[in-house]
Amino acid sequence: MIRILGYLVGFGLLAVLSVWLSEHSQPVSLTLMDYRVDTSLGMLIGIIVVLSVVFYRLWTFVIQAPASIARAHHEGKRRRGYLALTRGMVAVAAGDSSEAERQVKRADVLLNDPPLTMLLSAQAAQLNGDEKAARKFFRAMLNRPETEFLGLRGLFAQALKQDNMDEALQLAHRAHRLKPGSEWVATNLFKLQTMAGQWMEAEETLYQSLRKKIVTPGDAKRRRAILCHQISIEAANQGNPKEALKRARMAHDLDQSFMPAAERLARLLADSGKVRKAAGLIEKVWQRNPHPSLLEVYWAASKGEDAMARLRAIKRLARFNPDHRETHIAMALAALEARIWGEARKHLEAAAGDGPEVRVCRLMAELEESEHGDLTAARQWLVRASLADPDPAWVCNSCGNASSEWSVMCAKCSSFDSLDWQTPAHIVSLADLAPAKALPSAAPEPNKGDVPAPAISDVG
């Protein structure tokens, strides 16, 4: 627009100048052979200027024509190349390996720009099942700054597919140095470090992720508690009890709901002779969230060397959360060991509620056999145990795998910090679906001398 205005202004000034010269100048005659032209000086100057401009534009067009034609040809190739590249990406997404390979070759010829086509070439090779060729393309991408990260990601995916965790960890480190703010990189690096047991390195990665706001402060606090717990275990295995105790205390302080950290801290305190602190810690934890794994440590901290001492210790602990099911089960266990049958029965009835768990049924079977020697009633309780809800366990919230002990990684799906203490899903077996008459707990025939399966409130 500005250029057009400039031309208009220029021609306007030229016209004004021509008129002025024609009015204030003498006539001019031009003779060429038999032709004569009479005009004014201003008109002559105007004609010369116009012809000069026309010839200049014509000359410029002739000079620039080859370059313009070449540029138009190049732009056409580039458009066709990008179209082939787009069609190749669509073919990859659709899983059409032959079309993807054909479009890759076409794009490579038209664009002649390897960084644009190497990733598509690698993906086409993977569609064809040629992982070796794909790896070659991914490695070639590492040599160019603009494609290095894509190459690392492709090689990382191949390493995971081949279960080559060492190579995957090396590639994740390199990718993290290249893009420390990438959530994908930080997440995978942290996971691989924890899988490799590199707890200190994982802690540093966690710090960087927190600074980059990749993880929330709450998640970072929980993860650091778990890492401190693992570092404590490692320090103890390396013969460094001071560091083990320090890290265990850090883990518990960071997340007091993390039961394995509380149990470990109490155990280390008891082992170092600080039994009163260990007992006090367990009593505080029991008040918030009772857990059966704390009982053995509490007995050791309370010096419960015989059955009666253990019962007295559990009675002290029960005061901190008297109505919880775990408290009743702990009291029943101690009473059974001390052979105080009435106390054991009272707490088992309280623990059972409307539906006893497997462990309650088994303890009732033990009670019937130990107190009365009633093997029939004990057998009936064991049958009920096979049909009862499972005991609480450490259940993975990713895959549902249940374990009796907590671990930092799920043994089945390798998820980090995925185990929660809860009742596993009840698995229905063929025995559960069998007719009632096939079960020992079914209503017996009088001539066989059997007794019905006892309800907890009827046992006594």
Tab-separated table of C-alpha atoms in Angstrom:
chain	number	residue	atom	x	y	z
A	1	MET	CA	0.000	0.000	0.000
A	2	ILE	CA	2.774	2.439	0.919
A	3	ARG	CA	4.620	1.523	-2.241
A	4	ILE	CA	1.582	2.345	-4.420
A	5	LEU	CA	1.152	5.662	-2.667
A	6	GLY	CA	4.802	6.434	-3.361
A	7	TYR	CA	4.317	5.751	-7.073
A	8	LEU	CA	1.238	7.984	-7.196
A	9	VAL	CA	3.008	10.840	-5.430
A	10	GLY	CA	5.986	10.495	-7.768
A	11	PHE	CA	3.851	10.587	-10.929
A	12	GLY	CA	1.883	13.538	-9.512
A	13	LEU	CA	5.021	15.556	-8.904
A	14	LEU	CA	6.303	14.650	-12.354
A	15	ALA	CA	3.047	15.855	-13.956
A	16	VAL	CA	3.143	19.123	-12.035
A	17	LEU	CA	6.759	19.666	-13.048
A	18	SER	CA	5.932	18.912	-16.718
A	19	VAL	CA	3.059	21.412	-16.777
A	20	TRP	CA	5.189	24.079	-15.121
A	21	LEU	CA	8.008	23.586	-17.599
A	22	SER	CA	5.612	23.640	-20.554
A	23	GLU	CA	4.258	27.008	-19.455
A	24	HIS	CA	7.605	28.605	-18.658
A	25	SER	CA	9.921	27.193	-21.311
A	26	GLN	CA	10.590	27.713	-25.022
A	27	PRO	CA	9.284	25.279	-27.702
A	28	VAL	CA	11.565	22.374	-28.657
A	29	SER	CA	11.761	20.775	-32.130
A	30	LEU	CA	13.096	17.274	-32.789
A	31	THR	CA	13.902	16.185	-36.355
A	32	LEU	CA	14.551	12.544	-37.252
A	33	MET	CA	14.911	11.788	-40.967
A	34	ASP	CA	11.697	13.118	-42.535
A	35	TYR	CA	9.892	13.407	-39.205
A	36	ARG	CA	9.698	16.502	-37.044
A	37	VAL	CA	8.198	16.781	-33.584
A	38	ASP	CA	7.426	20.118	-31.951
A	39	THR	CA	6.880	20.090	-28.206
A	40	SER	CA	7.780	21.907	-25.038
A	41	LEU	CA	10.793	21.255	-22.844
A	42	GLY	CA	8.637	20.048	-19.943
A	43	MET	CA	6.795	17.537	-22.108
A	44	LEU	CA	10.067	16.267	-23.532
A	45	ILE	CA	11.486	15.734	-20.047
A	46	GLY	CA	8.302	13.947	-18.972
A	47	ILE	CA	8.406	11.611	-21.976
A	48	ILE	CA	12.058	10.800	-21.306
A	49	VAL	CA	11.384	10.024	-17.648
A	50	VAL	CA	8.395	7.763	-18.460
A	51	LEU	CA	10.326	5.868	-21.123
A	52	SER	CA	13.263	5.483	-18.734
A	53	VAL	CA	11.010	3.991	-16.059
A	54	VAL	CA	9.370	1.619	-18.552
A	55	PHE	CA	12.702	0.431	-19.934
A	56	TYR	CA	14.113	0.046	-16.384
A	57	ARG	CA	11.198	-2.124	-15.275
A	58	LEU	CA	11.460	-4.209	-18.422
A	59	TRP	CA	15.187	-4.675	-17.913
A	60	THR	CA	14.693	-5.615	-14.239
A	61	PHE	CA	12.046	-8.190	-15.170
A	62	VAL	CA	14.338	-9.787	-17.760
A	63	ILE	CA	17.269	-9.951	-15.288
A	64	GLN	CA	15.200	-11.361	-12.373
A	65	ALA	CA	13.084	-13.768	-14.416
A	66	PRO	CA	15.361	-16.862	-13.963
A	67	ALA	CA	15.521	-16.370	-10.182
A	68	SER	CA	11.758	-15.842	-9.950
A	69	ILE	CA	11.081	-18.977	-11.976
A	70	ALA	CA	13.504	-20.991	-9.808
A	71	ARG	CA	11.912	-19.636	-6.606
A	72	ALA	CA	8.421	-20.534	-7.809
A	73	HIS	CA	9.628	-24.030	-8.695
A	74	HIS	CA	11.256	-24.418	-5.238
A	75	GLU	CA	8.103	-23.272	-3.441
A	76	GLY	CA	6.053	-25.744	-5.443
A	77	LYS	CA	8.395	-28.603	-4.458
A	78	ARG	CA	8.292	-27.480	-0.846
A	79	ARG	CA	4.489	-27.445	-0.805
A	80	ARG	CA	4.354	-30.915	-2.346
A	81	GLY	CA	6.992	-32.109	0.127
A	82	TYR	CA	5.031	-30.858	3.151
A	83	LEU	CA	1.906	-32.442	1.715
A	84	ALA	CA	3.760	-35.773	1.426
A	85	LEU	CA	5.052	-35.328	4.981
A	86	THR	CA	1.528	-34.732	6.264
A	87	ARG	CA	0.184	-37.731	4.392
A	88	GLY	CA	3.009	-39.848	5.813
A	89	MET	CA	2.114	-38.805	9.373
A	90	VAL	CA	-1.524	-39.691	8.720
A	91	ALA	CA	-0.422	-43.088	7.362
A	92	VAL	CA	1.656	-43.716	10.503
A	93	ALA	CA	-1.308	-42.824	12.701
A	94	ALA	CA	-3.492	-45.181	10.647
A	95	GLY	CA	-0.917	-47.989	10.813
A	96	ASP	CA	-0.444	-48.103	7.024
A	97	SER	CA	3.257	-48.930	6.809
A	98	SER	CA	3.519	-49.170	3.008
A	99	GLU	CA	1.829	-45.793	2.440
A	100	ALA	CA	3.922	-44.223	5.199
A	101	GLU	CA	7.149	-45.504	3.627
A	102	ARG	CA	6.090	-44.265	0.168
A	103	GLN	CA	5.256	-40.787	1.442
A	104	VAL	CA	8.502	-40.643	3.438
A	105	LYS	CA	10.537	-41.291	0.305
A	106	ARG	CA	8.550	-38.674	-1.618
A	107	ALA	CA	8.966	-36.083	1.151
A	108	ASP	CA	12.675	-36.838	1.420
A	109	VAL	CA	13.159	-36.192	-2.330
A	110	LEU	CA	11.018	-33.069	-2.457
A	111	LEU	CA	12.205	-31.414	0.769
A	112	ASN	CA	15.787	-32.660	0.952
A	113	ASP	CA	15.652	-31.783	4.666
A	114	PRO	CA	16.636	-34.820	6.801
A	115	PRO	CA	15.567	-33.338	10.185
A	116	LEU	CA	11.991	-33.168	8.901
A	117	THR	CA	11.838	-36.709	7.586
A	118	MET	CA	14.040	-38.740	9.971
A	119	LEU	CA	11.381	-39.095	12.669
A	120	LEU	CA	8.777	-40.131	10.107
A	121	SER	CA	11.268	-42.565	8.584
A	122	ALA	CA	11.898	-44.113	11.995
A	123	GLN	CA	8.177	-44.448	12.690
A	124	ALA	CA	7.588	-46.020	9.269
A	125	ALA	CA	10.397	-48.496	9.963
A	126	GLN	CA	8.790	-49.399	13.296
A	127	LEU	CA	5.471	-50.005	11.556
A	128	ASN	CA	7.275	-52.439	9.288
A	129	GLY	CA	8.762	-54.160	12.334
A	130	ASP	CA	12.282	-53.064	11.430
A	131	GLU	CA	13.500	-51.873	14.831
A	132	LYS	CA	17.105	-51.943	13.645
A	133	ALA	CA	16.391	-49.393	10.893
A	134	ALA	CA	14.344	-47.287	13.315
A	135	ARG	CA	17.249	-47.288	15.769
A	136	LYS	CA	19.552	-46.096	12.978
A	137	PHE	CA	17.281	-43.143	12.264
A	138	PHE	CA	16.916	-42.304	15.974
A	139	ARG	CA	20.697	-42.348	16.417
A	140	ALA	CA	21.137	-40.091	13.380
A	141	MET	CA	18.738	-37.629	15.001
A	142	LEU	CA	21.074	-37.340	18.007
A	143	ASN	CA	23.635	-35.552	15.817
A	144	ARG	CA	21.354	-32.559	15.160
A	145	PRO	CA	20.397	-30.146	17.953
A	146	GLU	CA	16.909	-29.645	16.549
A	147	THR	CA	16.123	-33.394	16.561
A	148	GLU	CA	18.274	-34.655	19.451
A	149	PHE	CA	15.431	-34.790	21.968
A	150	LEU	CA	13.167	-36.687	19.553
A	151	GLY	CA	15.950	-39.173	18.911
A	152	LEU	CA	16.470	-39.682	22.646
A	153	ARG	CA	12.777	-40.278	23.162
A	154	GLY	CA	12.647	-42.835	20.366
A	155	LEU	CA	15.682	-44.726	21.678
A	156	PHE	CA	14.247	-44.549	25.210
A	157	ALA	CA	11.013	-46.189	24.054
A	158	GLN	CA	13.002	-48.930	22.305
A	159	ALA	CA	15.102	-49.557	25.434
A	160	LEU	CA	11.982	-49.932	27.579
A	161	LYS	CA	10.436	-52.271	25.036
A	162	GLN	CA	13.559	-54.453	25.208
A	163	ASP	CA	13.696	-54.249	29.058
A	164	ASN	CA	17.113	-52.612	28.804
A	165	MET	CA	16.757	-50.456	31.915
A	166	ASP	CA	20.433	-49.472	32.065
A	167	GLU	CA	20.323	-47.904	28.603
A	168	ALA	CA	16.922	-46.345	29.346
A	169	LEU	CA	18.353	-44.714	32.479
A	170	GLN	CA	21.341	-43.318	30.558
A	171	LEU	CA	19.048	-41.894	27.871
A	172	ALA	CA	16.757	-40.388	30.515
A	173	HIS	CA	19.757	-38.656	32.144
A	174	ARG	CA	20.800	-37.179	28.791
A	175	ALA	CA	17.256	-36.063	28.017
A	176	HIS	CA	17.007	-34.466	31.464
A	177	ARG	CA	20.186	-32.476	30.870
A	178	LEU	CA	18.750	-31.341	27.537
A	179	LYS	CA	15.266	-30.442	28.836
A	180	PRO	CA	15.213	-30.325	32.654
A	181	GLY	CA	11.768	-28.713	32.629
A	182	SER	CA	10.080	-31.558	30.754
A	183	GLU	CA	7.506	-33.400	32.875
A	184	TRP	CA	7.826	-36.528	30.735
A	185	VAL	CA	11.613	-36.636	31.250
A	186	ALA	CA	11.506	-35.913	34.993
A	187	THR	CA	8.794	-38.504	35.624
A	188	ASN	CA	10.562	-41.280	33.741
A	189	LEU	CA	13.980	-40.444	35.198
A	190	PHE	CA	12.587	-40.542	38.744
A	191	LYS	CA	10.849	-43.858	38.096
A	192	LEU	CA	13.961	-45.487	36.622
A	193	GLN	CA	16.128	-44.235	39.468
A	194	THR	CA	13.775	-45.719	42.043
A	195	MET	CA	13.593	-48.996	40.115
A	196	ALA	CA	17.414	-49.099	40.142
A	197	GLY	CA	17.542	-48.314	43.872
A	198	GLN	CA	19.317	-44.982	43.280
A	199	TRP	CA	17.573	-43.244	46.165
A	200	MET	CA	19.950	-40.290	46.555
A	201	GLU	CA	19.853	-39.557	42.821
A	202	ALA	CA	16.065	-39.844	42.844
A	203	GLU	CA	15.954	-37.365	45.727
A	204	GLU	CA	17.956	-34.841	43.666
A	205	THR	CA	15.641	-35.362	40.684
A	206	LEU	CA	12.706	-34.767	43.014
A	207	TYR	CA	14.226	-31.476	44.228
A	208	GLN	CA	14.673	-30.290	40.635
A	209	SER	CA	11.119	-31.322	39.721
A	210	LEU	CA	9.794	-29.341	42.678
A	211	ARG	CA	11.785	-26.254	41.624
A	212	LYS	CA	10.430	-26.588	38.079
A	213	LYS	CA	6.899	-27.043	39.515
A	214	ILE	CA	6.583	-30.422	37.834
A	215	VAL	CA	5.336	-31.980	41.097
A	216	THR	CA	3.210	-30.343	43.768
A	217	PRO	CA	4.695	-29.647	47.228
A	218	GLY	CA	2.357	-32.257	48.747
A	219	ASP	CA	3.429	-34.994	46.336
A	220	ALA	CA	7.083	-34.032	46.741
A	221	LYS	CA	6.790	-34.298	50.529
A	222	ARG	CA	5.276	-37.774	50.331
A	223	ARG	CA	7.861	-38.982	47.818
A	224	ARG	CA	10.710	-37.613	49.875
A	225	ALA	CA	9.386	-39.447	52.947
A	226	ILE	CA	9.513	-42.701	50.987
A	227	LEU	CA	13.008	-41.962	49.672
A	228	CYS	CA	14.238	-41.186	53.191
A	229	HIS	CA	12.740	-44.492	54.344
A	230	GLN	CA	14.623	-46.378	51.627
A	231	ILE	CA	17.867	-44.498	52.331
A	232	SER	CA	17.474	-45.465	55.991
A	233	ILE	CA	17.236	-49.151	55.029
A	234	GLU	CA	20.278	-48.822	52.762
A	235	ALA	CA	22.292	-47.031	55.475
A	236	ALA	CA	21.514	-49.803	57.971
A	237	ASN	CA	22.593	-52.456	55.471
A	238	GLN	CA	25.867	-50.568	54.985
A	239	GLY	CA	26.542	-50.504	58.736
A	240	ASN	CA	25.685	-46.843	59.343
A	241	PRO	CA	23.093	-46.885	62.186
A	242	LYS	CA	23.372	-43.146	62.834
A	243	GLU	CA	22.414	-42.231	59.273
A	244	ALA	CA	19.729	-44.924	59.304
A	245	LEU	CA	18.103	-43.426	62.400
A	246	LYS	CA	18.405	-39.885	61.043
A	247	ARG	CA	16.740	-40.770	57.756
A	248	ALA	CA	14.028	-42.818	59.489
A	249	ARG	CA	13.174	-39.839	61.677
A	250	MET	CA	13.061	-37.574	58.599
A	251	ALA	CA	10.724	-40.004	56.834
A	252	HIS	CA	8.333	-40.087	59.786
A	253	ASP	CA	8.401	-36.309	60.244
A	254	LEU	CA	7.664	-35.735	56.551
A	255	ASP	CA	4.620	-38.035	56.536
A	256	GLN	CA	3.317	-39.334	59.855
A	257	SER	CA	0.606	-41.339	58.076
A	258	PHE	CA	3.282	-43.421	56.344
A	259	MET	CA	3.095	-46.571	58.476
A	260	PRO	CA	6.323	-48.315	57.314
A	261	ALA	CA	8.315	-45.231	58.328
A	262	ALA	CA	6.709	-45.134	61.783
A	263	GLU	CA	7.357	-48.848	62.326
A	264	ARG	CA	10.981	-48.535	61.205
A	265	LEU	CA	11.682	-45.504	63.377
A	266	ALA	CA	10.208	-47.254	66.420
A	267	ARG	CA	12.266	-50.373	65.716
A	268	LEU	CA	15.506	-48.390	65.335
A	269	LEU	CA	14.791	-46.456	68.540
A	270	ALA	CA	14.188	-49.712	70.403
A	271	ASP	CA	17.348	-51.307	68.953
A	272	SER	CA	19.403	-48.298	70.067
A	273	GLY	CA	18.126	-48.621	73.646
A	274	LYS	CA	15.566	-45.802	73.472
A	275	VAL	CA	12.678	-48.102	74.347
A	276	ARG	CA	10.583	-45.439	76.052
A	277	LYS	CA	10.712	-43.220	72.979
A	278	ALA	CA	9.884	-46.190	70.776
A	279	ALA	CA	6.856	-47.104	72.894
A	280	GLY	CA	5.697	-43.481	73.021
A	281	LEU	CA	5.958	-43.189	69.237
A	282	ILE	CA	3.864	-46.336	68.696
A	283	GLU	CA	1.240	-45.126	71.172
A	284	LYS	CA	0.872	-41.852	69.236
A	285	VAL	CA	0.612	-43.674	65.931
A	286	TRP	CA	-1.859	-46.204	67.365
A	287	GLN	CA	-4.091	-43.366	68.492
A	288	ARG	CA	-4.359	-42.106	64.901
A	289	ASN	CA	-4.109	-45.273	62.849
A	290	PRO	CA	-3.607	-48.695	64.490
A	291	HIS	CA	-1.691	-51.221	62.441
A	292	PRO	CA	-0.787	-54.839	63.289
A	293	SER	CA	2.843	-54.413	62.227
A	294	LEU	CA	3.400	-52.173	65.260
A	295	LEU	CA	2.593	-54.897	67.813
A	296	GLU	CA	5.866	-56.814	67.643
A	297	VAL	CA	7.889	-53.602	67.996
A	298	TYR	CA	5.716	-52.470	70.899
A	299	TRP	CA	6.146	-55.777	72.725
A	300	ALA	CA	9.910	-55.491	72.276
A	301	ALA	CA	9.919	-51.869	73.452
A	302	SER	CA	7.751	-52.781	76.467
A	303	LYS	CA	9.993	-55.766	77.272
A	304	GLY	CA	7.107	-58.160	77.007
A	305	GLU	CA	9.132	-61.346	77.332
A	306	ASP	CA	6.286	-63.649	78.451
A	307	ALA	CA	2.598	-63.953	77.630
A	308	MET	CA	1.335	-62.033	80.665
A	309	ALA	CA	3.821	-59.210	80.086
A	310	ARG	CA	2.650	-58.992	76.494
A	311	LEU	CA	-0.979	-58.830	77.610
A	312	ARG	CA	-0.214	-56.043	80.070
A	313	ALA	CA	1.636	-54.135	77.335
A	314	ILE	CA	-1.277	-54.466	74.896
A	315	LYS	CA	-3.714	-53.289	77.578
A	316	ARG	CA	-1.632	-50.109	77.916
A	317	LEU	CA	-1.623	-49.656	74.151
A	318	ALA	CA	-5.377	-50.332	73.915
A	319	ARG	CA	-6.141	-47.257	76.009
A	320	PHE	CA	-5.071	-45.012	73.113
A	321	ASN	CA	-7.714	-46.378	70.713
A	322	PRO	CA	-9.935	-48.843	72.615
A	323	ASP	CA	-12.765	-49.251	70.090
A	324	HIS	CA	-10.738	-49.917	66.956
A	325	ARG	CA	-10.902	-53.390	65.387
A	326	GLU	CA	-7.104	-53.737	65.406
A	327	THR	CA	-7.119	-53.045	69.150
A	328	HIS	CA	-9.639	-55.848	69.770
A	329	ILE	CA	-7.659	-58.264	67.585
A	330	ALA	CA	-4.404	-57.357	69.364
A	331	MET	CA	-6.068	-57.927	72.741
A	332	ALA	CA	-7.461	-61.261	71.540
A	333	LEU	CA	-4.028	-62.396	70.334
A	334	ALA	CA	-2.400	-61.515	73.649
A	335	ALA	CA	-5.235	-63.126	75.659
A	336	LEU	CA	-5.022	-66.331	73.604
A	337	GLU	CA	-1.299	-66.514	74.226
A	338	ALA	CA	-1.891	-65.923	77.942
A	339	ARG	CA	-4.693	-68.567	77.865
A	340	ILE	CA	-7.301	-66.132	79.186
A	341	TRP	CA	-10.178	-67.489	77.139
A	342	GLY	CA	-12.983	-65.191	78.254
A	343	GLU	CA	-10.940	-62.081	77.459
A	344	ALA	CA	-10.025	-63.475	74.066
A	345	ARG	CA	-13.658	-64.338	73.233
A	346	LYS	CA	-14.913	-60.898	74.269
A	347	HIS	CA	-12.497	-59.085	71.993
A	348	LEU	CA	-13.020	-61.473	69.080
A	349	GLU	CA	-16.761	-60.877	69.246
A	350	ALA	CA	-16.132	-57.134	69.228
A	351	ALA	CA	-13.725	-57.427	66.297
A	352	ALA	CA	-16.089	-59.553	64.225
A	353	GLY	CA	-18.948	-57.085	63.905
A	354	ASP	CA	-21.440	-58.095	61.234
A	355	GLY	CA	-18.918	-59.990	59.129
A	356	PRO	CA	-15.733	-61.520	60.583
A	357	GLU	CA	-12.539	-61.454	58.551
A	358	VAL	CA	-10.399	-64.498	57.861
A	359	ARG	CA	-8.084	-63.859	60.794
A	360	VAL	CA	-10.981	-63.504	63.251
A	361	CYS	CA	-12.460	-66.807	62.065
A	362	ARG	CA	-9.111	-68.542	62.447
A	363	LEU	CA	-8.594	-67.105	65.908
A	364	MET	CA	-12.069	-68.363	66.873
A	365	ALA	CA	-11.100	-71.802	65.578
A	366	GLU	CA	-7.955	-71.686	67.702
A	367	LEU	CA	-9.998	-70.581	70.708
A	368	GLU	CA	-12.513	-73.442	70.336
A	369	GLU	CA	-9.749	-75.999	70.029
A	370	SER	CA	-7.610	-74.568	72.846
A	371	GLU	CA	-10.382	-73.853	75.367
A	372	HIS	CA	-12.819	-76.738	74.789
A	373	GLY	CA	-10.925	-79.134	72.542
A	374	ASP	CA	-13.904	-78.905	70.186
A	375	LEU	CA	-12.426	-79.893	66.829
A	376	THR	CA	-15.828	-79.878	65.134
A	377	ALA	CA	-16.518	-76.265	66.057
A	378	ALA	CA	-12.951	-75.346	65.106
A	379	ARG	CA	-13.457	-76.958	61.700
A	380	GLN	CA	-16.655	-75.011	61.189
A	381	TRP	CA	-14.804	-71.760	61.878
A	382	LEU	CA	-12.098	-72.694	59.394
A	383	VAL	CA	-14.802	-73.297	56.785
A	384	ARG	CA	-16.197	-69.835	57.535
A	385	ALA	CA	-12.674	-68.472	57.153
A	386	SER	CA	-12.545	-69.794	53.587
A	387	LEU	CA	-15.694	-67.788	52.775
A	388	ALA	CA	-14.965	-64.668	54.818
A	389	ASP	CA	-13.668	-61.336	53.589
A	390	PRO	CA	-9.871	-61.331	53.157
A	391	ASP	CA	-7.681	-59.828	55.835
A	392	PRO	CA	-6.349	-56.309	55.176
A	393	ALA	CA	-3.156	-56.254	53.136
A	394	TRP	CA	-0.974	-53.917	51.135
A	395	VAL	CA	-2.946	-53.612	47.893
A	396	CYS	CA	-1.617	-51.917	44.753
A	397	ASN	CA	-4.041	-49.234	43.602
A	398	SER	CA	-2.742	-49.627	40.028
A	399	CYS	CA	-3.050	-53.362	39.386
A	400	GLY	CA	-4.795	-54.707	42.509
A	401	ASN	CA	-1.942	-57.009	43.527
A	402	ALA	CA	-1.989	-57.761	47.281
A	403	SER	CA	1.065	-58.284	49.489
A	404	SER	CA	1.540	-58.980	53.184
A	405	GLU	CA	4.464	-56.545	53.354
A	406	TRP	CA	4.861	-52.997	52.085
A	407	SER	CA	7.407	-52.301	49.366
A	408	VAL	CA	8.354	-49.130	47.549
A	409	MET	CA	7.514	-50.709	44.166
A	410	CYS	CA	4.640	-53.014	43.339
A	411	ALA	CA	6.066	-56.479	42.680
A	412	LYS	CA	3.654	-56.989	39.788
A	413	CYS	CA	3.423	-53.686	37.884
A	414	SER	CA	6.479	-51.808	39.314
A	415	SER	CA	4.375	-48.761	40.230
A	416	PHE	CA	6.028	-46.410	42.727
A	417	ASP	CA	4.255	-45.901	46.082
A	418	SER	CA	1.083	-47.625	44.946
A	419	LEU	CA	0.469	-49.889	47.968
A	420	ASP	CA	-2.294	-48.947	50.412
A	421	TRP	CA	-3.391	-50.850	53.519
A	422	GLN	CA	-6.898	-52.047	52.707
A	423	THR	CA	-9.100	-55.106	52.326
A	424	PRO	CA	-8.399	-56.826	48.985
A	425	ALA	CA	-11.240	-57.594	46.631
A	426	HIS	CA	-12.855	-60.915	47.472
A	427	ILE	CA	-12.160	-63.502	44.750
A	428	VAL	CA	-15.102	-65.836	44.176
A	429	SER	CA	-13.936	-69.439	43.803
A	430	LEU	CA	-15.770	-72.533	42.593
A	431	ALA	CA	-16.075	-73.653	46.207
A	432	ASP	CA	-17.930	-70.416	46.984
A	433	LEU	CA	-20.431	-71.172	44.211
A	434	ALA	CA	-20.987	-74.829	45.233
A	435	PRO	CA	-24.340	-75.897	46.743
A	436	ALA	CA	-24.682	-75.359	50.487
A	437	LYS	CA	-25.005	-79.084	51.214
A	438	ALA	CA	-21.461	-79.655	49.966
A	439	LEU	CA	-19.982	-77.326	52.594
A	440	PRO	CA	-19.075	-78.566	56.063
A	441	SER	CA	-20.889	-75.560	57.530
A	442	ALA	CA	-24.249	-76.551	55.999
A	443	ALA	CA	-27.145	-77.689	58.167
A	444	PRO	CA	-26.186	-81.243	59.280
A	445	GLU	CA	-28.289	-84.342	59.476
A	446	PRO	CA	-29.065	-85.243	63.107
A	447	ASN	CA	-27.881	-88.849	62.797
A	448	LYS	CA	-24.383	-87.759	61.851
A	449	GLY	CA	-23.741	-85.945	65.094
A	450	ASP	CA	-22.574	-82.742	63.453
A	451	VAL	CA	-23.303	-79.299	64.835
A	452	PRO	CA	-24.322	-76.199	62.832
A	453	ALA	CA	-21.713	-73.590	61.973
A	454	PRO	CA	-21.645	-71.362	65.056
A	455	ALA	CA	-22.304	-67.654	64.989
A	456	ILE	CA	-19.879	-65.636	67.050
A	457	SER	CA	-22.604	-64.585	69.488
A	458	ASP	CA	-23.596	-68.265	69.988
A	459	VAL	CA	-20.142	-69.592	70.764
A	460	GLY	CA	-19.501	-70.068	74.460
